[in-house]
PDB file of C-alpha atoms in Angstrom:
ATOM      1  CA  UNK R   1       0.000   0.000   0.000  1.00 73.00           C
ATOM      2  CA  UNK R   2       1.330   3.409  -0.943  1.00 85.00           C
ATOM      3  CA  UNK R   3       1.031   6.340   1.431  1.00 87.00           C
ATOM      4  CA  UNK R   4       1.129  10.002   0.503  1.00 89.00           C
ATOM      5  CA  UNK R   5       3.934  12.183   1.817  1.00 90.00           C
ATOM      6  CA  UNK R   6       1.423  14.209   3.859  1.00 92.00           C
ATOM      7  CA  UNK R   7       0.176  11.090   5.652  1.00 88.00           C
ATOM      8  CA  UNK R   8       3.732  10.005   6.422  1.00 86.00           C
ATOM      9  CA  UNK R   9       4.631  13.430   7.842  1.00 87.00           C
ATOM     10  CA  UNK R  10       1.445  13.570   9.931  1.00 88.00           C
ATOM     11  CA  UNK R  11       2.113  10.078  11.268  1.00 84.00           C
ATOM     12  CA  UNK R  12       5.706  10.951  12.171  1.00 84.00           C
ATOM     13  CA  UNK R  13       4.711  14.184  13.900  1.00 85.00           C
ATOM     14  CA  UNK R  14       1.724  12.776  15.788  1.00 85.00           C
ATOM     15  CA  UNK R  15       3.139   9.400  16.830  1.00 80.00           C
ATOM     16  CA  UNK R  16       5.064  10.510  19.968  1.00 81.00           C
ATOM     17  CA  UNK R  17       2.321  12.765  21.351  1.00 85.00           C
ATOM     18  CA  UNK R  18       0.292  10.115  23.247  1.00 85.00           C
ATOM     19  CA  UNK R  19       3.432   8.702  24.866  1.00 81.00           C
ATOM     20  CA  UNK R  20       4.726  12.166  25.775  1.00 84.00           C
ATOM     21  CA  UNK R  21       1.355  13.128  27.256  1.00 89.00           C
ATOM     22  CA  UNK R  22       1.212   9.881  29.231  1.00 88.00           C
ATOM     23  CA  UNK R  23       4.743  10.341  30.601  1.00 86.00           C
ATOM     24  CA  UNK R  24       4.015  13.975  31.523  1.00 89.00           C
ATOM     25  CA  UNK R  25       0.874  13.000  33.441  1.00 91.00           C
ATOM     26  CA  UNK R  26       2.674  10.073  35.070  1.00 89.00           C
ATOM     27  CA  UNK R  27       5.583  12.335  36.062  1.00 88.00           C
ATOM     28  CA  UNK R  28       3.219  14.862  37.656  1.00 90.00           C
ATOM     29  CA  UNK R  29       1.241  12.190  39.512  1.00 92.00           C
ATOM     30  CA  UNK R  30       4.290  10.270  40.754  1.00 91.00           C
ATOM     31  CA  UNK R  31       5.959  13.419  42.094  1.00 89.00           C
ATOM     32  CA  UNK R  32       2.683  14.642  43.613  1.00 88.00           C
ATOM     33  CA  UNK R  33       3.328  18.158  42.360  1.00 81.00           C
ATOM     34  CA  UNK R  34       0.007  19.687  41.390  1.00 87.00           C
ATOM     35  CA  UNK R  35       0.851  23.377  41.438  1.00 91.00           C
ATOM     36  CA  UNK R  36       0.410  25.271  38.197  1.00 92.00           C
ATOM     37  CA  UNK R  37       4.118  26.111  38.062  1.00 93.00           C
ATOM     38  CA  UNK R  38       5.174  22.450  38.359  1.00 91.00           C
ATOM     39  CA  UNK R  39       2.692  21.369  35.715  1.00 91.00           C
ATOM     40  CA  UNK R  40       3.907  24.082  33.332  1.00 93.00           C
ATOM     41  CA  UNK R  41       7.550  23.116  33.917  1.00 93.00           C
ATOM     42  CA  UNK R  42       6.782  19.470  33.124  1.00 91.00           C
ATOM     43  CA  UNK R  43       4.812  20.423  30.000  1.00 92.00           C
ATOM     44  CA  UNK R  44       7.567  22.770  28.787  1.00 94.00           C
ATOM     45  CA  UNK R  45      10.170  20.052  29.388  1.00 90.00           C
ATOM     46  CA  UNK R  46       8.155  17.531  27.425  1.00 90.00           C
ATOM     47  CA  UNK R  47       7.595  20.161  24.741  1.00 91.00           C
ATOM     48  CA  UNK R  48      11.369  20.542  24.425  1.00 88.00           C
ATOM     49  CA  UNK R  49      11.714  16.771  24.086  1.00 83.00           C
ATOM     50  CA  UNK R  50       9.091  16.845  21.319  1.00 87.00           C
ATOM     51  CA  UNK R  51      10.915  19.721  19.611  1.00 88.00           C
ATOM     52  CA  UNK R  52      14.182  17.776  19.723  1.00 82.00           C
ATOM     53  CA  UNK R  53      12.360  14.758  18.278  1.00 81.00           C
ATOM     54  CA  UNK R  54      10.964  16.880  15.440  1.00 85.00           C
ATOM     55  CA  UNK R  55      14.323  18.429  14.630  1.00 86.00           C
ATOM     56  CA  UNK R  56      16.605  15.420  15.073  1.00 80.00           C
ATOM     57  CA  UNK R  57      14.667  12.310  14.101  1.00 81.00           C
ATOM     58  CA  UNK R  58      11.721  13.238  11.884  1.00 85.00           C
ATOM     59  CA  UNK R  59      13.848  14.140   8.832  1.00 88.00           C
ATOM     60  CA  UNK R  60      15.726  10.825   8.975  1.00 86.00           C
ATOM     61  CA  UNK R  61      12.556   8.859   9.651  1.00 85.00           C
ATOM     62  CA  UNK R  62      10.863  10.626   6.757  1.00 89.00           C
ATOM     63  CA  UNK R  63      13.670   9.650   4.384  1.00 90.00           C
ATOM     64  CA  UNK R  64      13.491   6.006   5.518  1.00 86.00           C
ATOM     65  CA  UNK R  65       9.705   6.035   5.200  1.00 88.00           C
ATOM     66  CA  UNK R  66       9.777   7.494   1.691  1.00 91.00           C
ATOM     67  CA  UNK R  67      12.292   4.864   0.567  1.00 89.00           C
ATOM     68  CA  UNK R  68      10.313   2.041   2.146  1.00 87.00           C
ATOM     69  CA  UNK R  69       7.063   3.405   0.728  1.00 90.00           C
ATOM     70  CA  UNK R  70       8.559   3.462  -2.756  1.00 90.00           C
ATOM     71  CA  UNK R  71       9.256  -0.272  -2.561  1.00 88.00           C
ATOM     72  CA  UNK R  72       5.892  -1.076  -0.871  1.00 87.00           C
ATOM     73  CA  UNK R  73       7.736  -2.186   2.275  1.00 84.00           C
ATOM     74  CA  UNK R  74       6.422   0.391   4.720  1.00 85.00           C
ATOM     75  CA  UNK R  75       4.992  -1.680   7.571  1.00 82.00           C
ATOM     76  CA  UNK R  76       5.255  -1.870  11.351  1.00 73.00           C
ATOM     77  CA  UNK R  77       8.365  -4.077  11.372  1.00 76.00           C
ATOM     78  CA  UNK R  78      10.354  -1.823   9.039  1.00 78.00           C
ATOM     79  CA  UNK R  79       9.254   1.245  10.997  1.00 75.00           C
ATOM     80  CA  UNK R  80      10.466  -0.375  14.249  1.00 71.00           C
ATOM     81  CA  UNK R  81      13.802  -1.345  12.694  1.00 75.00           C
ATOM     82  CA  UNK R  82      14.276   2.172  11.308  1.00 77.00           C
ATOM     83  CA  UNK R  83      13.396   3.632  14.719  1.00 73.00           C
ATOM     84  CA  UNK R  84      16.090   1.602  16.439  1.00 72.00           C
ATOM     85  CA  UNK R  85      18.627   2.506  13.745  1.00 78.00           C
ATOM     86  CA  UNK R  86      17.832   6.205  14.110  1.00 78.00           C
ATOM     87  CA  UNK R  87      17.674   6.159  17.927  1.00 74.00           C
ATOM     88  CA  UNK R  88      21.014   4.372  18.423  1.00 75.00           C
ATOM     89  CA  UNK R  89      23.330   7.320  17.633  1.00 80.00           C
ATOM     90  CA  UNK R  90      21.150   9.719  19.616  1.00 76.00           C
ATOM     91  CA  UNK R  91      21.185   7.471  22.686  1.00 72.00           C
ATOM     92  CA  UNK R  92      24.969   7.130  22.391  1.00 76.00           C
ATOM     93  CA  UNK R  93      25.409  10.913  22.070  1.00 79.00           C
ATOM     94  CA  UNK R  94      22.956  11.496  24.924  1.00 74.00           C
ATOM     95  CA  UNK R  95      24.971   9.175  27.177  1.00 73.00           C
ATOM     96  CA  UNK R  96      28.215  10.844  26.099  1.00 78.00           C
ATOM     97  CA  UNK R  97      26.826  14.308  26.871  1.00 80.00           C
ATOM     98  CA  UNK R  98      25.899  13.216  30.409  1.00 76.00           C
ATOM     99  CA  UNK R  99      28.986  11.185  31.329  1.00 79.00           C
ATOM    100  CA  UNK R 100      31.694  12.609  29.076  1.00 80.00           C
ATOM    101  CA  UNK R 101      32.610   9.229  27.600  1.00 79.00           C
ATOM    102  CA  UNK R 102      31.073   6.617  25.351  1.00 76.00           C
ATOM    103  CA  UNK R 103      30.567   3.309  27.081  1.00 72.00           C
ATOM    104  CA  UNK R 104      32.828   0.543  25.804  1.00 78.00           C
ATOM    105  CA  UNK R 105      29.842  -1.816  25.749  1.00 77.00           C
ATOM    106  CA  UNK R 106      27.264   0.608  24.323  1.00 71.00           C
ATOM    107  CA  UNK R 107      25.247  -2.172  22.695  1.00 74.00           C
ATOM    108  CA  UNK R 108      24.202  -3.421  26.139  1.00 76.00           C
ATOM    109  CA  UNK R 109      21.793  -0.510  26.443  1.00 69.00           C
ATOM    110  CA  UNK R 110      19.467  -2.484  24.177  1.00 70.00           C
ATOM    111  CA  UNK R 111      19.254  -5.313  26.694  1.00 79.00           C
ATOM    112  CA  UNK R 112      17.154  -2.949  28.815  1.00 76.00           C
ATOM    113  CA  UNK R 113      13.472  -3.266  27.882  1.00 78.00           C
ATOM    114  CA  UNK R 114      12.645   0.382  28.608  1.00 75.00           C
ATOM    115  CA  UNK R 115      15.382   1.581  26.256  1.00 70.00           C
ATOM    116  CA  UNK R 116      13.922  -0.514  23.462  1.00 72.00           C
ATOM    117  CA  UNK R 117      10.457   0.915  24.138  1.00 73.00           C
ATOM    118  CA  UNK R 118      11.867   4.452  24.136  1.00 69.00           C
ATOM    119  CA  UNK R 119      13.435   3.768  20.753  1.00 66.00           C
ATOM    120  CA  UNK R 120      10.352   2.149  19.248  1.00 67.00           C
ATOM    121  CA  UNK R 121       7.374   4.203  20.393  1.00 63.00           C
ATOM    122  CA  UNK R 122       8.360   7.671  19.159  1.00 56.00           C
ATOM    123  CA  UNK R 123       9.721   6.267  15.913  1.00 49.00           C
TER     124      UNK R 123
END
């Protein structure tokens, strides 16, 4: 099945919103911070995460999706594989920016189930 470019872009831009909303609500509830300031800080933080997603991963995901759509191979499995491929360098750079070094066994981050879910759901 062929998809139009507009549908692919809409899908890429809208796909992380439910997960981001769920994590924002969960973060607010778990910290028991219900003041307006705390809620706005959490929403702005999640908005920045969404902005980074739109700037860093959507262009690469769009290119993969266009190529897969051209060969009628755009399905859930190929989207998940492309998500992991795209998320890997960003997770490595994110870890490097926090610790100052790249782990010698960086591939072990994908043995953690939550890391795999973080790579798959937004992609």
